mmCIF file of C-alpha atoms in Angstrom:
data_model
loop_
_atom_site.group_PDB
_atom_site.id
_atom_site.type_symbol
_atom_site.label_atom_id
_atom_site.label_comp_id
_atom_site.label_asym_id
_atom_site.label_seq_id
_atom_site.Cartn_x
_atom_site.Cartn_y
_atom_site.Cartn_z
ATOM 1 C CA MET A 58 -54.696 -31.405 -16.808
ATOM 2 C CA GLU A 59 -53.009 -34.491 -15.336
ATOM 3 C CA ASN A 60 -53.704 -35.578 -11.798
ATOM 4 C CA THR A 61 -50.758 -34.707 -9.540
ATOM 5 C CA LEU A 62 -49.691 -37.667 -7.424
ATOM 6 C CA LEU A 63 -47.107 -37.737 -4.683
ATOM 7 C CA PRO A 64 -44.097 -40.092 -4.983
ATOM 8 C CA GLY A 65 -44.746 -43.631 -3.847
ATOM 9 C CA LEU A 66 -46.243 -46.950 -4.903
ATOM 10 C CA TYR A 67 -49.806 -47.179 -6.195
ATOM 11 C CA ILE A 68 -51.337 -50.684 -6.373
ATOM 12 C CA VAL A 69 -53.921 -50.588 -9.170
ATOM 13 C CA ALA A 70 -56.457 -53.347 -9.868
ATOM 14 C CA THR A 71 -57.240 -53.949 -13.549
ATOM 15 C CA PRO A 72 -60.196 -55.697 -15.267
ATOM 16 C CA ILE A 73 -60.307 -59.513 -15.208
ATOM 17 C CA GLY A 74 -62.183 -59.707 -18.496
ATOM 18 C CA ASN A 75 -64.521 -56.767 -19.020
ATOM 19 C CA LEU A 76 -62.697 -53.495 -19.666
ATOM 20 C CA GLY A 77 -65.729 -51.633 -18.341
ATOM 21 C CA ASP A 78 -64.860 -52.793 -14.821
ATOM 22 C CA ILE A 79 -61.864 -50.499 -14.425
ATOM 23 C CA THR A 80 -62.626 -47.807 -11.856
ATOM 24 C CA LEU A 81 -62.515 -44.059 -12.425
ATOM 25 C CA ARG A 82 -59.921 -43.813 -9.669
ATOM 26 C CA ALA A 83 -57.741 -46.436 -11.373
ATOM 27 C CA VAL A 84 -57.828 -44.468 -14.637
ATOM 28 C CA GLU A 85 -56.949 -41.219 -12.866
ATOM 29 C CA THR A 86 -54.090 -42.916 -11.008
ATOM 30 C CA LEU A 87 -52.667 -44.505 -14.160
ATOM 31 C CA ARG A 88 -52.896 -41.107 -15.821
ATOM 32 C CA GLY A 89 -50.977 -39.494 -12.977
ATOM 33 C CA VAL A 90 -48.107 -41.959 -12.438
ATOM 34 C CA SER A 91 -44.754 -41.682 -14.176
ATOM 35 C CA ILE A 92 -44.088 -45.413 -14.521
ATOM 36 C CA VAL A 93 -46.203 -48.601 -14.575
ATOM 37 C CA ALA A 94 -44.638 -51.829 -13.273
ATOM 38 C CA CYS A 95 -46.415 -54.813 -14.802
ATOM 39 C CA GLU A 96 -46.256 -58.576 -15.384
ATOM 40 C CA ASP A 97 -46.435 -58.393 -19.172
ATOM 41 C CA THR A 98 -45.787 -55.109 -21.003
ATOM 42 C CA ARG A 99 -47.839 -56.297 -23.992
ATOM 43 C CA VAL A 100 -50.962 -56.942 -21.902
ATOM 44 C CA THR A 101 -50.679 -53.689 -19.954
ATOM 45 C CA GLY A 102 -49.814 -51.821 -23.133
ATOM 46 C CA LYS A 103 -53.145 -52.875 -24.656
ATOM 47 C CA LEU A 104 -55.037 -51.674 -21.565
ATOM 48 C CA LEU A 105 -53.270 -48.308 -21.582
ATOM 49 C CA HIS A 106 -53.928 -47.928 -25.298
ATOM 50 C CA HIS A 107 -57.624 -48.598 -24.656
ATOM 51 C CA LEU A 108 -57.559 -45.849 -22.020
ATOM 52 C CA GLY A 109 -55.713 -43.456 -24.325
ATOM 53 C CA LEU A 110 -52.626 -43.380 -22.107
ATOM 54 C CA LYS A 111 -48.919 -43.654 -22.870
ATOM 55 C CA LYS A 112 -46.648 -44.567 -19.962
ATOM 56 C CA LYS A 113 -43.192 -45.986 -19.441
ATOM 57 C CA LEU A 114 -43.597 -49.696 -18.666
ATOM 58 C CA LEU A 115 -41.225 -51.790 -16.552
ATOM 59 C CA ARG A 116 -41.587 -55.548 -16.258
ATOM 60 C CA TYR A 117 -42.011 -56.887 -12.718
ATOM 61 C CA ASP A 118 -43.056 -60.548 -12.487
ATOM 62 C CA ASP A 119 -42.277 -63.798 -10.647
ATOM 63 C CA HIS A 120 -38.795 -63.815 -12.175
ATOM 64 C CA ALA A 121 -37.910 -60.314 -10.951
ATOM 65 C CA GLY A 122 -34.758 -60.253 -8.872
ATOM 66 C CA GLU A 123 -33.314 -58.044 -6.168
ATOM 67 C CA GLY A 124 -31.928 -55.624 -8.757
ATOM 68 C CA ASP A 125 -35.354 -55.115 -10.370
ATOM 69 C CA ARG A 126 -36.923 -54.474 -6.985
ATOM 70 C CA GLU A 127 -34.236 -51.984 -5.946
ATOM 71 C CA ARG A 128 -34.639 -50.121 -9.218
ATOM 72 C CA LEU A 129 -38.369 -49.706 -8.642
ATOM 73 C CA LEU A 130 -37.879 -48.686 -5.016
ATOM 74 C CA ALA A 131 -35.433 -45.987 -6.055
ATOM 75 C CA LEU A 132 -37.890 -44.686 -8.642
ATOM 76 C CA MET A 133 -40.863 -44.565 -6.271
ATOM 77 C CA GLU A 134 -38.867 -42.550 -3.748
ATOM 78 C CA ALA A 135 -38.806 -39.748 -6.316
ATOM 79 C CA GLU A 136 -41.957 -40.209 -8.375
ATOM 80 C CA PRO A 137 -45.323 -42.004 -8.432
ATOM 81 C CA VAL A 138 -45.121 -45.622 -9.662
ATOM 82 C CA ALA A 139 -48.093 -47.912 -10.349
ATOM 83 C CA LEU A 140 -48.026 -51.682 -9.879
ATOM 84 C CA VAL A 141 -50.524 -53.684 -11.947
ATOM 85 C CA SER A 142 -51.033 -57.366 -12.764
ATOM 86 C CA ASP A 143 -52.230 -58.749 -16.079
ATOM 87 C CA ALA A 144 -55.758 -58.952 -14.641
ATOM 88 C CA GLY A 145 -57.340 -58.336 -11.260
ATOM 89 C CA THR A 146 -55.854 -57.092 -8.016
ATOM 90 C CA PRO A 147 -52.045 -57.195 -7.758
ATOM 91 C CA LEU A 148 -50.481 -59.438 -5.074
ATOM 92 C CA ILE A 149 -53.473 -61.848 -5.068
ATOM 93 C CA SER A 150 -51.536 -64.888 -6.345
ATOM 94 C CA ASP A 151 -49.378 -62.387 -8.243
ATOM 95 C CA PRO A 152 -45.875 -61.032 -7.588
ATOM 96 C CA GLY A 153 -45.441 -57.929 -5.474
ATOM 97 C CA TYR A 154 -45.581 -58.563 -1.743
ATOM 98 C CA ARG A 155 -41.799 -58.241 -1.307
ATOM 99 C CA LEU A 156 -41.908 -54.928 -3.143
ATOM 100 C CA VAL A 157 -44.698 -53.640 -0.900
ATOM 101 C CA ARG A 158 -43.033 -54.957 2.259
ATOM 102 C CA THR A 159 -39.698 -53.310 1.462
ATOM 103 C CA ALA A 160 -41.365 -50.048 0.447
ATOM 104 C CA ARG A 161 -43.190 -49.889 3.779
ATOM 105 C CA GLU A 162 -39.999 -50.704 5.695
ATOM 106 C CA ARG A 163 -38.247 -47.787 3.978
ATOM 107 C CA GLY A 164 -41.036 -45.330 4.655
ATOM 108 C CA ILE A 165 -42.187 -45.109 1.041
ATOM 109 C CA ALA A 166 -45.893 -44.278 0.743
ATOM 110 C CA VAL A 167 -48.019 -47.217 -0.465
ATOM 111 C CA THR A 168 -51.588 -46.731 -1.712
ATOM 112 C CA SER A 169 -53.865 -49.607 -2.760
ATOM 113 C CA LEU A 170 -56.909 -49.028 -4.956
ATOM 114 C CA PRO A 171 -59.814 -51.517 -4.635
ATOM 115 C CA GLY A 172 -61.036 -53.148 -7.809
ATOM 116 C CA PRO A 173 -61.738 -56.383 -9.729
ATOM 117 C CA ASN A 174 -60.799 -59.728 -8.159
ATOM 118 C CA ALA A 175 -61.727 -63.133 -9.575
ATOM 119 C CA ALA A 176 -61.891 -64.909 -6.204
ATOM 120 C CA VAL A 177 -64.425 -62.435 -4.801
ATOM 121 C CA VAL A 178 -66.538 -62.430 -7.976
ATOM 122 C CA ALA A 179 -66.638 -66.250 -7.936
ATOM 123 C CA MET A 180 -67.530 -66.328 -4.226
ATOM 124 C CA THR A 181 -70.519 -64.059 -4.779
ATOM 125 C CA LEU A 182 -71.713 -66.120 -7.779
ATOM 126 C CA SER A 183 -71.304 -69.579 -6.278
ATOM 127 C CA GLY A 184 -74.149 -69.675 -3.780
ATOM 128 C CA LEU A 185 -71.809 -71.311 -1.264
ATOM 129 C CA PRO A 186 -71.622 -70.061 2.352
ATOM 130 C CA ASN A 187 -69.862 -66.704 2.348
ATOM 131 C CA ASP A 188 -69.682 -65.784 6.033
ATOM 132 C CA ARG A 189 -66.191 -67.343 6.022
ATOM 133 C CA PHE A 190 -63.983 -68.132 3.064
ATOM 134 C CA LEU A 191 -60.325 -68.991 2.612
ATOM 135 C CA PHE A 192 -58.431 -68.106 -0.552
ATOM 136 C CA ALA A 193 -55.614 -70.641 -0.956
ATOM 137 C CA GLY A 194 -54.090 -69.706 -4.313
ATOM 138 C CA PHE A 195 -53.339 -72.497 -6.789
ATOM 139 C CA LEU A 196 -53.484 -76.190 -5.933
ATOM 140 C CA PRO A 197 -50.105 -77.912 -6.476
ATOM 141 C CA ASN A 198 -49.284 -79.534 -9.818
ATOM 142 C CA LYS A 199 -48.295 -82.932 -8.414
ATOM 143 C CA ALA A 200 -51.030 -85.337 -7.313
ATOM 144 C CA LYS A 201 -49.602 -86.153 -3.869
ATOM 145 C CA ALA A 202 -48.983 -82.496 -3.008
ATOM 146 C CA ARG A 203 -52.460 -81.592 -4.247
ATOM 147 C CA GLU A 204 -54.109 -84.219 -2.044
ATOM 148 C CA ASP A 205 -51.952 -83.223 0.925
ATOM 149 C CA MET A 206 -53.078 -79.602 0.626
ATOM 150 C CA LEU A 207 -56.738 -80.582 0.452
ATOM 151 C CA ALA A 208 -56.307 -82.864 3.485
ATOM 152 C CA GLU A 209 -54.600 -80.021 5.365
ATOM 153 C CA LEU A 210 -57.561 -77.723 4.695
ATOM 154 C CA ALA A 211 -60.264 -80.375 5.183
ATOM 155 C CA LYS A 212 -61.412 -79.178 8.600
ATOM 156 C CA VAL A 213 -61.249 -75.430 7.923
ATOM 157 C CA PRO A 214 -64.789 -74.145 8.672
ATOM 158 C CA ALA A 215 -64.967 -71.987 5.556
ATOM 159 C CA THR A 216 -65.579 -72.131 1.822
ATOM 160 C CA LEU A 217 -62.256 -72.879 0.133
ATOM 161 C CA ILE A 218 -61.291 -70.893 -2.960
ATOM 162 C CA PHE A 219 -58.556 -71.872 -5.425
ATOM 163 C CA TYR A 220 -57.392 -70.590 -8.788
ATOM 164 C CA GLU A 221 -57.096 -73.329 -11.388
ATOM 165 C CA THR A 222 -56.313 -73.837 -15.060
ATOM 166 C CA ALA A 223 -58.529 -75.662 -17.555
ATOM 167 C CA PRO A 224 -56.034 -78.495 -18.295
ATOM 168 C CA ARG A 225 -55.737 -79.339 -14.570
ATOM 169 C CA LEU A 226 -59.413 -79.056 -13.644
ATOM 170 C CA ASP A 227 -60.258 -82.759 -13.992
ATOM 171 C CA ALA A 228 -57.310 -83.832 -11.823
ATOM 172 C CA SER A 229 -58.299 -81.341 -9.132
ATOM 173 C CA LEU A 230 -61.938 -82.477 -9.177
ATOM 174 C CA GLY A 231 -60.730 -86.077 -8.809
ATOM 175 C CA ALA A 232 -58.581 -85.131 -5.831
ATOM 176 C CA ILE A 233 -61.512 -83.349 -4.172
ATOM 177 C CA ALA A 234 -63.747 -86.381 -4.686
ATOM 178 C CA SER A 235 -61.106 -88.585 -3.075
ATOM 179 C CA VAL A 236 -60.010 -86.367 -0.178
ATOM 180 C CA LEU A 237 -63.205 -84.394 0.537
ATOM 181 C CA PRO A 238 -66.080 -86.713 -0.442
ATOM 182 C CA GLY A 239 -69.546 -85.246 -0.107
ATOM 183 C CA ARG A 240 -68.505 -81.628 -0.498
ATOM 184 C CA GLU A 241 -70.356 -79.402 -2.937
ATOM 185 C CA VAL A 242 -68.032 -77.808 -5.480
ATOM 186 C CA ALA A 243 -68.473 -74.816 -7.778
ATOM 187 C CA VAL A 244 -66.517 -74.054 -10.937
ATOM 188 C CA ALA A 245 -66.535 -70.412 -12.044
ATOM 189 C CA ARG A 246 -64.938 -69.513 -15.354
ATOM 190 C CA GLU A 247 -64.759 -66.755 -17.970
ATOM 191 C CA LEU A 248 -65.771 -64.324 -15.223
ATOM 192 C CA THR A 249 -67.121 -60.934 -16.413
ATOM 193 C CA LYS A 250 -66.853 -62.113 -20.028
ATOM 194 C CA LYS A 251 -69.558 -63.002 -22.579
ATOM 195 C CA PHE A 252 -69.559 -66.721 -21.739
ATOM 196 C CA GLU A 253 -69.329 -66.381 -17.954
ATOM 197 C CA GLU A 254 -70.298 -69.591 -16.182
ATOM 198 C CA CYS A 255 -70.662 -70.775 -12.605
ATOM 199 C CA ARG A 256 -71.651 -74.439 -12.278
ATOM 200 C CA SER A 257 -72.016 -76.351 -9.010
ATOM 201 C CA GLY A 258 -72.482 -79.989 -7.998
ATOM 202 C CA SER A 259 -70.472 -82.950 -6.789
ATOM 203 C CA PRO A 260 -66.898 -83.348 -8.089
ATOM 204 C CA GLN A 261 -67.997 -86.375 -10.103
ATOM 205 C CA GLU A 262 -70.918 -84.517 -11.709
ATOM 206 C CA LEU A 263 -68.685 -81.606 -12.659
ATOM 207 C CA SER A 264 -65.976 -83.908 -13.966
ATOM 208 C CA GLU A 265 -68.490 -85.673 -16.207
ATOM 209 C CA TYR A 266 -69.883 -82.364 -17.465
ATOM 210 C CA TYR A 267 -66.500 -80.889 -18.340
ATOM 211 C CA ALA A 268 -65.379 -84.132 -19.968
ATOM 212 C CA ALA A 269 -68.237 -83.565 -22.428
ATOM 213 C CA HIS A 270 -67.749 -79.781 -22.525
ATOM 214 C CA PRO A 271 -63.985 -79.100 -22.273
ATOM 215 C CA PRO A 272 -63.488 -75.816 -20.433
ATOM 216 C CA LYS A 273 -61.406 -72.894 -21.622
ATOM 217 C CA GLY A 274 -60.069 -69.859 -19.845
ATOM 218 C CA GLU A 275 -59.067 -69.240 -16.265
ATOM 219 C CA ILE A 276 -61.016 -70.975 -13.517
ATOM 220 C CA VAL A 277 -61.927 -70.353 -9.897
ATOM 221 C CA LEU A 278 -62.629 -73.560 -7.975
ATOM 222 C CA LEU A 279 -64.690 -73.370 -4.770
ATOM 223 C CA ILE A 280 -65.353 -76.089 -2.176
ATOM 224 C CA ALA A 281 -68.141 -75.909 0.392
ATOM 225 C CA PRO A 282 -67.145 -75.989 4.066
ATOM 226 C CA PRO A 283 -67.435 -79.203 6.085
ATOM 227 C CA GLY A 284 -70.961 -79.850 7.357
ATOM 228 C CA ASP A 285 -71.713 -80.695 10.968
ATOM 229 C CA GLU A 286 -75.032 -82.463 10.428
ATOM 230 C CA PRO A 287 -75.240 -86.234 11.198
ATOM 231 C CA LEU A 288 -74.862 -88.497 8.198
ATOM 232 C CA GLY A 289 -77.329 -91.243 7.414
ATOM 233 C CA GLU A 290 -76.661 -94.555 5.705
ATOM 234 C CA VAL A 291 -77.629 -93.218 2.268
ATOM 235 C CA ASP A 292 -75.259 -90.250 2.707
ATOM 236 C CA VAL A 293 -72.380 -92.539 3.596
ATOM 237 C CA ASP A 294 -72.998 -94.681 0.533
ATOM 238 C CA THR A 295 -73.003 -91.553 -1.621
ATOM 239 C CA LEU A 296 -69.717 -90.424 -0.128
ATOM 240 C CA LEU A 297 -68.155 -93.836 -0.628
ATOM 241 C CA ARG A 298 -69.318 -94.060 -4.236
ATOM 242 C CA GLU A 299 -67.833 -90.629 -4.978
ATOM 243 C CA ALA A 300 -64.541 -91.612 -3.375
ATOM 244 C CA LEU A 301 -64.508 -94.987 -5.131
ATOM 245 C CA SER A 302 -64.758 -93.252 -8.506
ATOM 246 C CA THR A 303 -61.149 -92.113 -8.122
ATOM 247 C CA ALA A 304 -59.629 -94.305 -5.402
ATOM 248 C CA LYS A 305 -59.237 -97.859 -4.155
ATOM 249 C CA ALA A 306 -61.591 -99.163 -1.460
ATOM 250 C CA SER A 307 -59.035 -98.695 1.321
ATOM 251 C CA GLN A 308 -58.275 -95.133 0.228
ATOM 252 C CA ALA A 309 -61.966 -94.322 -0.175
ATOM 253 C CA ALA A 310 -62.719 -95.646 3.301
ATOM 254 C CA ALA A 311 -59.865 -93.624 4.772
ATOM 255 C CA ALA A 312 -61.047 -90.426 3.075
ATOM 256 C CA VAL A 313 -64.653 -90.848 4.214
ATOM 257 C CA ALA A 314 -63.506 -91.774 7.734
ATOM 258 C CA LYS A 315 -61.474 -88.577 7.910
ATOM 259 C CA ALA A 316 -64.365 -86.493 6.604
ATOM 260 C CA THR A 317 -67.045 -88.012 8.858
ATOM 261 C CA GLY A 318 -65.305 -89.437 11.913
ATOM 262 C CA LEU A 319 -66.859 -92.854 11.255
ATOM 263 C CA ASP A 320 -65.004 -96.123 11.787
ATOM 264 C CA ARG A 321 -62.594 -96.827 8.927
ATOM 265 C CA LYS A 322 -62.987 -100.639 9.099
ATOM 266 C CA VAL A 323 -66.775 -100.406 8.864
ATOM 267 C CA LEU A 324 -66.464 -98.021 5.931
ATOM 268 C CA TYR A 325 -63.984 -100.322 4.199
ATOM 269 C CA ALA A 326 -66.348 -103.250 4.500
ATOM 270 C CA ARG A 327 -69.174 -101.152 3.032
ATOM 271 C CA ALA A 328 -66.888 -99.911 0.255
ATOM 272 C CA MET A 329 -66.104 -103.504 -0.737
ATOM 273 C CA GLU A 330 -69.853 -104.207 -0.930
ATOM 274 C CA LEU A 331 -70.423 -101.188 -3.165
ATOM 275 C CA LYS A 332 -67.620 -102.017 -5.618
#
């Protein structure tokens, strides 16, 4: 007998790699809804087939317009509608917040089911401080915008979490080395899958490793929070060398000065000695 659900919107998290991670409540909810709104009908179709379910699928992704949203809102006023992403928890760097916002404004019931999320899995694997963390979505494609975002978040007293793609990983590690020298970084990939990996180190160490072992799959990139301990001479040299691996002496000095509060001219002079 099918589970009877009231009309409204049901936000359902789906597995990020291991189908065994779907919750019993998610299965019961997907069984009970009339319609499933999803990013890619082929991906969601495979999941439903695995669960032995057949449901009407409607595409709702980043390209969805006002008409698509209104259609879904009209449906959920009369029947239960599920919103899923291709993997993980909907709305976390996925489309949907406008749909949820409008549904709430119109008095339509919204229910969110907890479940898999790559950012949280990576945070727990990384070994980085977890009392505070900031999820910041994807780093920008363009180099200047990427560096500007990292500079903007440089002083946030929390572990920074980003989603990243394998082809852009090296560029992002280079930007971190330049803008946030001295920070520990973790790269988590293939989460919940057979070849799950979480590797940590300096941006330069990770860049060298992945140059020799090209990564595949989706990636979560984590950056340790800024430290407040005093830096010694050896630490400063290490920071400068990391920054110099991707930047000119003046840029390296500026980045280390911003990260440490030390005099930029002194750092520039030391950077020229280390070159």
